[in-house]
């Protein structure tokens, strides 16, 4: 051995003196070499010191696995100092994944049965820290014995070890269940705490254990016992032994409350026993220090979880409200989190604390303000919506960027649900768009447009507001889009100059055009926004009086724009000016109200729908518009096909697109579908024949024909049919309910089946009839349906 | 349930680490670094609770040391805060005006005080 082994303190000193990481590593490596040598050579006197040094080095993060066997040796040694360090090493170095850990099982077993408290304590400690499942199974009986030892120190440790064992191997609950009842009567708080934890674990892991503890047998009065213990804790003044800042043993109180919560959940009987106690705890606990608040908080959680009386629940919410007023942020955080969980179930109680919640919005700590925001949004209802929105909008203006999207969408949602008037709604959305425009969701634009479109009386008002907003700031894209759309639609109202609701605004035509042009040219505008602006300009050509030179000019400029979308629009609008000027007014009429819920935000689609509606009036523009649509969808090669021009379409908006698409294909002649014989019994035959009318591709007509070749009549014949859910079935009245014998007149019945999804057809038939004096009932599914019936 | 206890100084050196869950050595190292990064940037105007992966950390700063306990999400924050304070008081009693160096040089004594994932003692004066 080269140098005398350093004492632990000296080693630590040396390591701390090392100035750089490299130096430290050097020192440690040197020392580790010593330690390894010493382990190899076996130095019984100093090996514990070596191991201690190794553990320190391990804590700093360096590898120390070579010390594992040494731990085992030290544990087996009779000296207490050795054992102590050995067990510590075992706790740190030997975990479940090391193979060597099972080797200490025997040593632990010996130590547990030895009878020296300190040693037993060490062994139990180690077992509870790193005991693996096998070890726990092996040593469970020993630990159980120790639960009943006279020494409270050992019992406490044994209980804690039992907790660990239950966590690892839930099946051991059979062993540890019986002693619990007795242990609950302990006076020693440490043991009591451990026992309560043990029972909590048992109940959480096995419903059988939960039942066991809930029973009110005379020998096993768990809930009353707990209640009694807690009551004593709360009522007796602080015993100095256990008090923490004026509250007697808050940890035990909290644990008992937790256990009561688990026992009382969904269980009327237990909950009733606890009600008084909980009220008592809630009122008697001193809340000036954190310990008291901790107990109070746990009480609130318990009240919320069990079947408590209504008064108790209100008490709980009030406690949370009081927490909110506390200056300590931690307590406010805890209160907000709990209130958030409660707001669904006890809405009215939480409403009372709304002002306090709103104040918490302005907290600098992000986690607090986020929770306050969520809670505030949950508390908005029809009576407080105006005030709340005011507050929330104020918050929106100054909140950190990561909260803005949530805040904005929350405000918009609340406005949608509770808006008192349409005008207020529009105002609110407008304000949100101006403050946080970039953070709103994409469908906000569509919603607003739809809302404005629907509020006829407010057109003038909205367009004015939007115009002023736009004039100030063209950077917020959703706002610009909505404004451009509105100006395009209602530009005439803008120029009229009279509206009671806003200040009189004198707007010149040139100003409007200039503004839209600015939007077009601005760097900040997205391509979609430019599209809106261009279309708006076009619409203004009909809305505003006077010549349209300026607009024409713009269109021709943009006819050669880089952006393909804009270029296309400009070219087409140009065409409208030049060749189809007489149609311009009709094409650019005011839009009808768009249906909510359709996924069409795209202006283009809306326009083509409007256009397609008019196409039946004027065949020729269909060409340009149809070509526009079909070009978009890239179905045709060139304009030549348009010459075979489509017959007038019926003006249902939804189907129009489909019809336009269908047109270039020639309709197929309906191929005849073969008949199908589906049923035969004692001379009664059932045949199905199918027809697919060419005009309606989703319709299938089935004719059921029943023929009777037997000697007896078939009477009271009823045929019923069933099809899968996506189909619609109509049974028409049969020709009769008797199928006469000997090939008499067959009975027919018509079935109409609509198959909008073109799903495979399945058909089940049920027949009831009387034949040869017997009543017959048959249910069967029709197989081998030809594919042409549904494709 | 406690997942791990960590005492670190402001520079990030670990003074005590007790793990109640299985982690690899390099995972442990990563966790230590993450916790340090999260906890040292918070000042007095933040709460003492941080969401961390799918657990939460309850921490308190005493002079230059951060005492962090990592627990499950539905545990009682305030109670663990009390536990930290209790622990510090115990250390204080044991070492008589404890300071960081005491923890450094007597780490093995400190380790024995916490066991089995729950605060095993409520006695301020009895230290095994």
PDB file of C-alpha atoms in Angstrom, chain A residues 321-554:
ATOM      1  CA  UNK A 321     -61.507  32.161  -1.180  1.00  0.00           C
ATOM      2  CA  UNK A 322     -59.720  33.242   1.964  1.00  0.00           C
ATOM      3  CA  UNK A 323     -56.562  31.653   0.676  1.00  0.00           C
ATOM      4  CA  UNK A 324     -56.844  33.773  -2.406  1.00  0.00           C
ATOM      5  CA  UNK A 325     -56.669  36.888  -0.318  1.00  0.00           C
ATOM      6  CA  UNK A 326     -53.526  35.712   1.407  1.00  0.00           C
ATOM      7  CA  UNK A 327     -50.396  37.576   0.535  1.00  0.00           C
ATOM      8  CA  UNK A 328     -48.330  34.419   0.227  1.00  0.00           C
ATOM      9  CA  UNK A 329     -48.127  33.417  -3.387  1.00  0.00           C
ATOM     10  CA  UNK A 330     -47.836  29.737  -2.670  1.00  0.00           C
ATOM     11  CA  UNK A 331     -51.149  29.721  -0.949  1.00  0.00           C
ATOM     12  CA  UNK A 332     -52.788  31.597  -3.756  1.00  0.00           C
ATOM     13  CA  UNK A 333     -51.393  29.130  -6.238  1.00  0.00           C
ATOM     14  CA  UNK A 334     -52.760  26.229  -4.286  1.00  0.00           C
ATOM     15  CA  UNK A 335     -56.144  27.929  -3.973  1.00  0.00           C
ATOM     16  CA  UNK A 336     -56.388  28.685  -7.682  1.00  0.00           C
ATOM     17  CA  UNK A 337     -55.526  25.136  -8.638  1.00  0.00           C
ATOM     18  CA  UNK A 338     -58.197  23.732  -6.364  1.00  0.00           C
ATOM     19  CA  UNK A 339     -60.828  26.235  -7.416  1.00  0.00           C
ATOM     20  CA  UNK A 340     -60.208  25.267 -11.001  1.00  0.00           C
ATOM     21  CA  UNK A 341     -61.114  21.717 -10.113  1.00  0.00           C
ATOM     22  CA  UNK A 342     -64.205  22.846  -8.296  1.00  0.00           C
ATOM     23  CA  UNK A 343     -65.595  25.337 -10.721  1.00  0.00           C
ATOM     24  CA  UNK A 344     -67.571  22.768 -12.640  1.00  0.00           C
ATOM     25  CA  UNK A 345     -69.299  21.215  -9.693  1.00  0.00           C
ATOM     26  CA  UNK A 346     -69.814  24.167  -7.359  1.00  0.00           C
ATOM     27  CA  UNK A 347     -70.107  26.985  -9.809  1.00  0.00           C
ATOM     28  CA  UNK A 348     -72.227  29.365  -7.788  1.00  0.00           C
ATOM     29  CA  UNK A 349     -70.009  29.093  -4.717  1.00  0.00           C
ATOM     30  CA  UNK A 350     -66.922  29.910  -6.721  1.00  0.00           C
ATOM     31  CA  UNK A 351     -68.660  32.845  -8.414  1.00  0.00           C
ATOM     32  CA  UNK A 352     -68.620  34.735  -5.178  1.00  0.00           C
ATOM     33  CA  UNK A 353     -64.864  34.934  -5.329  1.00  0.00           C
ATOM     34  CA  UNK A 354     -64.713  36.181  -8.855  1.00  0.00           C
ATOM     35  CA  UNK A 355     -63.285  39.629  -8.092  1.00  0.00           C
ATOM     36  CA  UNK A 356     -60.368  38.116  -6.211  1.00  0.00           C
ATOM     37  CA  UNK A 357     -59.664  35.716  -9.017  1.00  0.00           C
ATOM     38  CA  UNK A 358     -59.605  38.533 -11.507  1.00  0.00           C
ATOM     39  CA  UNK A 359     -57.094  40.377  -9.390  1.00  0.00           C
ATOM     40  CA  UNK A 360     -54.783  37.386  -9.537  1.00  0.00           C
ATOM     41  CA  UNK A 361     -54.579  37.870 -13.280  1.00  0.00           C
ATOM     42  CA  UNK A 362     -52.029  40.558 -12.734  1.00  0.00           C
ATOM     43  CA  UNK A 363     -49.530  38.360 -10.926  1.00  0.00           C
ATOM     44  CA  UNK A 364     -45.976  38.450 -12.237  1.00  0.00           C
ATOM     45  CA  UNK A 365     -45.584  34.683 -11.787  1.00  0.00           C
ATOM     46  CA  UNK A 366     -46.659  33.050 -15.011  1.00  0.00           C
ATOM     47  CA  UNK A 367     -48.083  29.922 -13.409  1.00  0.00           C
ATOM     48  CA  UNK A 368     -50.372  32.021 -11.229  1.00  0.00           C
ATOM     49  CA  UNK A 369     -51.636  34.246 -14.004  1.00  0.00           C
ATOM     50  CA  UNK A 370     -52.284  31.284 -16.235  1.00  0.00           C
ATOM     51  CA  UNK A 371     -54.404  29.597 -13.629  1.00  0.00           C
ATOM     52  CA  UNK A 372     -56.196  32.837 -12.895  1.00  0.00           C
ATOM     53  CA  UNK A 373     -56.938  33.194 -16.602  1.00  0.00           C
ATOM     54  CA  UNK A 374     -58.368  29.705 -16.875  1.00  0.00           C
ATOM     55  CA  UNK A 375     -60.479  30.202 -13.826  1.00  0.00           C
ATOM     56  CA  UNK A 376     -61.736  33.590 -14.992  1.00  0.00           C
ATOM     57  CA  UNK A 377     -62.746  32.174 -18.333  1.00  0.00           C
ATOM     58  CA  UNK A 378     -64.600  29.389 -16.589  1.00  0.00           C
ATOM     59  CA  UNK A 379     -66.463  31.886 -14.440  1.00  0.00           C
ATOM     60  CA  UNK A 380     -67.879  33.999 -17.247  1.00  0.00           C
ATOM     61  CA  UNK A 381     -71.640  33.745 -17.450  1.00  0.00           C
ATOM     62  CA  UNK A 382     -74.429  35.792 -18.934  1.00  0.00           C
ATOM     63  CA  UNK A 383     -74.765  38.170 -16.023  1.00  0.00           C
ATOM     64  CA  UNK A 384     -71.149  39.169 -15.669  1.00  0.00           C
ATOM     65  CA  UNK A 385     -70.010  38.883 -19.249  1.00  0.00           C
ATOM     66  CA  UNK A 386     -69.629  42.593 -19.868  1.00  0.00           C
ATOM     67  CA  UNK A 387     -67.538  43.266 -16.799  1.00  0.00           C
ATOM     68  CA  UNK A 388     -65.455  40.156 -17.226  1.00  0.00           C
ATOM     69  CA  UNK A 389     -64.723  40.831 -20.862  1.00  0.00           C
ATOM     70  CA  UNK A 390     -63.632  44.317 -19.931  1.00  0.00           C
ATOM     71  CA  UNK A 391     -61.165  42.917 -17.423  1.00  0.00           C
ATOM     72  CA  UNK A 392     -59.955  40.175 -19.722  1.00  0.00           C
ATOM     73  CA  UNK A 393     -59.384  42.582 -22.540  1.00  0.00           C
ATOM     74  CA  UNK A 394     -57.374  44.789 -20.267  1.00  0.00           C
ATOM     75  CA  UNK A 395     -55.349  41.758 -19.374  1.00  0.00           C
ATOM     76  CA  UNK A 396     -54.929  40.839 -23.020  1.00  0.00           C
ATOM     77  CA  UNK A 397     -53.241  44.120 -23.712  1.00  0.00           C
ATOM     78  CA  UNK A 398     -50.477  43.532 -21.243  1.00  0.00           C
ATOM     79  CA  UNK A 399     -50.120  39.797 -20.813  1.00  0.00           C
ATOM     80  CA  UNK A 400     -47.056  37.768 -21.795  1.00  0.00           C
ATOM     81  CA  UNK A 401     -47.082  36.384 -25.335  1.00  0.00           C
ATOM     82  CA  UNK A 402     -47.524  32.757 -24.405  1.00  0.00           C
ATOM     83  CA  UNK A 403     -50.831  33.480 -22.705  1.00  0.00           C
ATOM     84  CA  UNK A 404     -52.219  35.633 -25.493  1.00  0.00           C
ATOM     85  CA  UNK A 405     -53.655  32.969 -27.773  1.00  0.00           C
ATOM     86  CA  UNK A 406     -55.511  31.364 -24.892  1.00  0.00           C
ATOM     87  CA  UNK A 407     -56.775  34.693 -23.661  1.00  0.00           C
ATOM     88  CA  UNK A 408     -57.890  35.836 -27.082  1.00  0.00           C
ATOM     89  CA  UNK A 409     -59.690  32.631 -27.969  1.00  0.00           C
ATOM     90  CA  UNK A 410     -61.197  32.544 -24.481  1.00  0.00           C
ATOM     91  CA  UNK A 411     -62.637  36.025 -24.870  1.00  0.00           C
ATOM     92  CA  UNK A 412     -64.014  35.227 -28.299  1.00  0.00           C
ATOM     93  CA  UNK A 413     -65.603  32.034 -27.045  1.00  0.00           C
ATOM     94  CA  UNK A 414     -67.168  33.750 -24.073  1.00  0.00           C
ATOM     95  CA  UNK A 415     -68.435  36.529 -26.322  1.00  0.00           C
ATOM     96  CA  UNK A 416     -70.014  33.979 -28.601  1.00  0.00           C
ATOM     97  CA  UNK A 417     -71.792  32.181 -25.806  1.00  0.00           C
ATOM     98  CA  UNK A 418     -73.044  35.110 -23.781  1.00  0.00           C
ATOM     99  CA  UNK A 419     -73.130  38.156 -26.021  1.00  0.00           C
ATOM    100  CA  UNK A 420     -75.977  40.380 -24.846  1.00  0.00           C
ATOM    101  CA  UNK A 421     -76.325  42.222 -28.130  1.00  0.00           C
ATOM    102  CA  UNK A 422     -74.901  41.757 -31.579  1.00  0.00           C
ATOM    103  CA  UNK A 423     -73.360  45.156 -31.528  1.00  0.00           C
ATOM    104  CA  UNK A 424     -71.525  44.402 -28.324  1.00  0.00           C
ATOM    105  CA  UNK A 425     -70.350  41.169 -29.848  1.00  0.00           C
ATOM    106  CA  UNK A 426     -68.956  42.882 -32.896  1.00  0.00           C
ATOM    107  CA  UNK A 427     -67.306  45.520 -30.742  1.00  0.00           C
ATOM    108  CA  UNK A 428     -65.671  42.888 -28.576  1.00  0.00           C
ATOM    109  CA  UNK A 429     -64.309  40.922 -31.481  1.00  0.00           C
ATOM    110  CA  UNK A 430     -63.066  44.097 -33.039  1.00  0.00           C
ATOM    111  CA  UNK A 431     -61.255  45.063 -29.907  1.00  0.00           C
ATOM    112  CA  UNK A 432     -59.650  41.634 -29.595  1.00  0.00           C
ATOM    113  CA  UNK A 433     -58.534  41.810 -33.187  1.00  0.00           C
ATOM    114  CA  UNK A 434     -56.947  45.185 -32.740  1.00  0.00           C
ATOM    115  CA  UNK A 435     -55.063  44.243 -29.600  1.00  0.00           C
ATOM    116  CA  UNK A 436     -54.008  40.703 -30.322  1.00  0.00           C
ATOM    117  CA  UNK A 437     -54.832  40.141 -33.935  1.00  0.00           C
ATOM    118  CA  UNK A 438     -51.959  37.903 -34.755  1.00  0.00           C
ATOM    119  CA  UNK A 439     -52.797  35.464 -31.970  1.00  0.00           C
ATOM    120  CA  UNK A 440     -56.391  34.676 -32.824  1.00  0.00           C
ATOM    121  CA  UNK A 441     -57.350  31.394 -34.399  1.00  0.00           C
ATOM    122  CA  UNK A 442     -57.938  31.205 -38.114  1.00  0.00           C
ATOM    123  CA  UNK A 443     -61.677  30.767 -38.013  1.00  0.00           C
ATOM    124  CA  UNK A 444     -62.140  34.003 -36.082  1.00  0.00           C
ATOM    125  CA  UNK A 445     -62.130  35.882 -39.377  1.00  0.00           C
ATOM    126  CA  UNK A 446     -64.800  33.670 -40.858  1.00  0.00           C
ATOM    127  CA  UNK A 447     -66.914  33.897 -37.716  1.00  0.00           C
ATOM    128  CA  UNK A 448     -66.762  37.627 -37.651  1.00  0.00           C
ATOM    129  CA  UNK A 449     -67.658  37.937 -41.302  1.00  0.00           C
ATOM    130  CA  UNK A 450     -70.587  35.683 -40.812  1.00  0.00           C
ATOM    131  CA  UNK A 451     -71.687  37.591 -37.756  1.00  0.00           C
ATOM    132  CA  UNK A 452     -71.529  40.924 -39.502  1.00  0.00           C
ATOM    133  CA  UNK A 453     -73.267  39.564 -42.536  1.00  0.00           C
ATOM    134  CA  UNK A 454     -76.111  38.390 -40.369  1.00  0.00           C
ATOM    135  CA  UNK A 455     -76.600  41.615 -38.486  1.00  0.00           C
ATOM    136  CA  UNK A 456     -78.225  43.686 -41.155  1.00  0.00           C
ATOM    137  CA  UNK A 457     -78.961  46.684 -39.044  1.00  0.00           C
ATOM    138  CA  UNK A 458     -75.359  46.959 -38.048  1.00  0.00           C
ATOM    139  CA  UNK A 459     -73.785  46.964 -41.475  1.00  0.00           C
ATOM    140  CA  UNK A 460     -73.259  50.681 -41.555  1.00  0.00           C
ATOM    141  CA  UNK A 461     -71.924  50.723 -38.040  1.00  0.00           C
ATOM    142  CA  UNK A 462     -69.513  47.860 -38.572  1.00  0.00           C
ATOM    143  CA  UNK A 463     -68.123  49.157 -41.787  1.00  0.00           C
ATOM    144  CA  UNK A 464     -67.440  52.523 -40.252  1.00  0.00           C
ATOM    145  CA  UNK A 465     -65.704  51.059 -37.221  1.00  0.00           C
ATOM    146  CA  UNK A 466     -63.666  48.751 -39.367  1.00  0.00           C
ATOM    147  CA  UNK A 467     -62.724  51.525 -41.708  1.00  0.00           C
ATOM    148  CA  UNK A 468     -61.402  53.691 -38.902  1.00  0.00           C
ATOM    149  CA  UNK A 469     -59.546  50.780 -37.374  1.00  0.00           C
ATOM    150  CA  UNK A 470     -58.021  49.937 -40.711  1.00  0.00           C
ATOM    151  CA  UNK A 471     -57.054  53.501 -41.400  1.00  0.00           C
ATOM    152  CA  UNK A 472     -55.039  53.499 -38.215  1.00  0.00           C
ATOM    153  CA  UNK A 473     -53.232  50.236 -38.556  1.00  0.00           C
ATOM    154  CA  UNK A 474     -52.885  47.816 -41.433  1.00  0.00           C
ATOM    155  CA  UNK A 475     -50.564  45.356 -39.797  1.00  0.00           C
ATOM    156  CA  UNK A 476     -52.967  43.056 -37.959  1.00  0.00           C
ATOM    157  CA  UNK A 477     -53.876  40.576 -40.629  1.00  0.00           C
ATOM    158  CA  UNK A 478     -57.196  39.187 -39.403  1.00  0.00           C
ATOM    159  CA  UNK A 479     -58.419  42.715 -38.849  1.00  0.00           C
ATOM    160  CA  UNK A 480     -57.327  43.782 -42.303  1.00  0.00           C
ATOM    161  CA  UNK A 481     -59.035  40.826 -43.881  1.00  0.00           C
ATOM    162  CA  UNK A 482     -62.337  41.450 -42.179  1.00  0.00           C
ATOM    163  CA  UNK A 483     -62.146  45.169 -42.841  1.00  0.00           C
ATOM    164  CA  UNK A 484     -61.357  44.670 -46.498  1.00  0.00           C
ATOM    165  CA  UNK A 485     -64.274  42.297 -46.883  1.00  0.00           C
ATOM    166  CA  UNK A 486     -66.652  44.689 -45.177  1.00  0.00           C
ATOM    167  CA  UNK A 487     -65.552  47.687 -47.147  1.00  0.00           C
ATOM    168  CA  UNK A 488     -66.015  45.718 -50.292  1.00  0.00           C
ATOM    169  CA  UNK A 489     -69.502  44.587 -49.359  1.00  0.00           C
ATOM    170  CA  UNK A 490     -70.859  47.684 -47.747  1.00  0.00           C
ATOM    171  CA  UNK A 491     -68.782  50.422 -49.307  1.00  0.00           C
ATOM    172  CA  UNK A 492     -71.872  52.348 -50.291  1.00  0.00           C
ATOM    173  CA  UNK A 493     -72.956  52.579 -46.663  1.00  0.00           C
ATOM    174  CA  UNK A 494     -69.548  53.892 -45.782  1.00  0.00           C
ATOM    175  CA  UNK A 495     -69.841  56.817 -48.110  1.00  0.00           C
ATOM    176  CA  UNK A 496     -73.329  57.764 -47.154  1.00  0.00           C
ATOM    177  CA  UNK A 497     -72.074  59.527 -44.126  1.00  0.00           C
ATOM    178  CA  UNK A 498     -75.030  59.083 -41.795  1.00  0.00           C
ATOM    179  CA  UNK A 499     -75.077  56.636 -38.975  1.00  0.00           C
ATOM    180  CA  UNK A 500     -76.417  57.368 -35.498  1.00  0.00           C
ATOM    181  CA  UNK A 501     -74.193  55.074 -33.614  1.00  0.00           C
ATOM    182  CA  UNK A 502     -70.769  56.400 -34.396  1.00  0.00           C
ATOM    183  CA  UNK A 503     -69.467  59.854 -34.925  1.00  0.00           C
ATOM    184  CA  UNK A 504     -70.143  61.180 -38.376  1.00  0.00           C
ATOM    185  CA  UNK A 505     -67.357  60.163 -40.616  1.00  0.00           C
ATOM    186  CA  UNK A 506     -66.836  61.873 -43.903  1.00  0.00           C
ATOM    187  CA  UNK A 507     -65.157  59.471 -46.178  1.00  0.00           C
ATOM    188  CA  UNK A 508     -64.257  60.196 -49.723  1.00  0.00           C
ATOM    189  CA  UNK A 509     -64.273  57.612 -52.387  1.00  0.00           C
ATOM    190  CA  UNK A 510     -60.667  58.283 -53.185  1.00  0.00           C
ATOM    191  CA  UNK A 511     -59.666  57.731 -49.603  1.00  0.00           C
ATOM    192  CA  UNK A 512     -61.265  54.347 -49.545  1.00  0.00           C
ATOM    193  CA  UNK A 513     -59.581  53.281 -52.717  1.00  0.00           C
ATOM    194  CA  UNK A 514     -56.285  54.640 -51.513  1.00  0.00           C
ATOM    195  CA  UNK A 515     -56.565  52.658 -48.322  1.00  0.00           C
ATOM    196  CA  UNK A 516     -57.249  49.435 -50.114  1.00  0.00           C
ATOM    197  CA  UNK A 517     -54.388  50.059 -52.424  1.00  0.00           C
ATOM    198  CA  UNK A 518     -52.139  50.624 -49.479  1.00  0.00           C
ATOM    199  CA  UNK A 519     -53.154  47.276 -48.093  1.00  0.00           C
ATOM    200  CA  UNK A 520     -52.386  45.705 -51.437  1.00  0.00           C
ATOM    201  CA  UNK A 521     -48.973  47.162 -51.629  1.00  0.00           C
ATOM    202  CA  UNK A 522     -47.940  46.816 -48.014  1.00  0.00           C
ATOM    203  CA  UNK A 523     -45.120  44.435 -47.127  1.00  0.00           C
ATOM    204  CA  UNK A 524     -46.969  43.264 -44.095  1.00  0.00           C
ATOM    205  CA  UNK A 525     -49.971  41.884 -45.957  1.00  0.00           C
ATOM    206  CA  UNK A 526     -50.193  38.177 -46.421  1.00  0.00           C
ATOM    207  CA  UNK A 527     -51.170  36.871 -49.863  1.00  0.00           C
ATOM    208  CA  UNK A 528     -54.608  35.964 -48.516  1.00  0.00           C
ATOM    209  CA  UNK A 529     -55.085  39.499 -47.293  1.00  0.00           C
ATOM    210  CA  UNK A 530     -54.127  40.857 -50.672  1.00  0.00           C
ATOM    211  CA  UNK A 531     -56.699  38.597 -52.240  1.00  0.00           C
ATOM    212  CA  UNK A 532     -59.357  40.026 -49.948  1.00  0.00           C
ATOM    213  CA  UNK A 533     -58.288  43.558 -50.836  1.00  0.00           C
ATOM    214  CA  UNK A 534     -58.350  42.927 -54.540  1.00  0.00           C
ATOM    215  CA  UNK A 535     -61.804  41.441 -54.460  1.00  0.00           C
ATOM    216  CA  UNK A 536     -63.007  44.283 -52.297  1.00  0.00           C
ATOM    217  CA  UNK A 537     -61.744  46.798 -54.805  1.00  0.00           C
ATOM    218  CA  UNK A 538     -63.594  44.977 -57.490  1.00  0.00           C
ATOM    219  CA  UNK A 539     -66.833  44.997 -55.574  1.00  0.00           C
ATOM    220  CA  UNK A 540     -66.468  48.694 -54.966  1.00  0.00           C
ATOM    221  CA  UNK A 541     -66.561  49.253 -58.669  1.00  0.00           C
ATOM    222  CA  UNK A 542     -70.287  48.597 -58.542  1.00  0.00           C
ATOM    223  CA  UNK A 543     -70.985  49.988 -55.106  1.00  0.00           C
ATOM    224  CA  UNK A 544     -69.410  53.364 -55.571  1.00  0.00           C
ATOM    225  CA  UNK A 545     -70.549  55.800 -58.176  1.00  0.00           C
ATOM    226  CA  UNK A 546     -68.317  57.566 -60.538  1.00  0.00           C
ATOM    227  CA  UNK A 547     -65.823  56.212 -62.966  1.00  0.00           C
ATOM    228  CA  UNK A 548     -63.752  53.218 -62.281  1.00  0.00           C
ATOM    229  CA  UNK A 549     -60.525  54.151 -63.925  1.00  0.00           C
ATOM    230  CA  UNK A 550     -58.548  53.823 -60.810  1.00  0.00           C
ATOM    231  CA  UNK A 551     -59.847  50.374 -60.147  1.00  0.00           C
ATOM    232  CA  UNK A 552     -59.274  49.310 -63.706  1.00  0.00           C
ATOM    233  CA  UNK A 553     -55.759  50.518 -63.451  1.00  0.00           C
ATOM    234  CA  UNK A 554     -55.088  48.486 -60.364  1.00  0.00           C
TER     235      UNK A 554
END
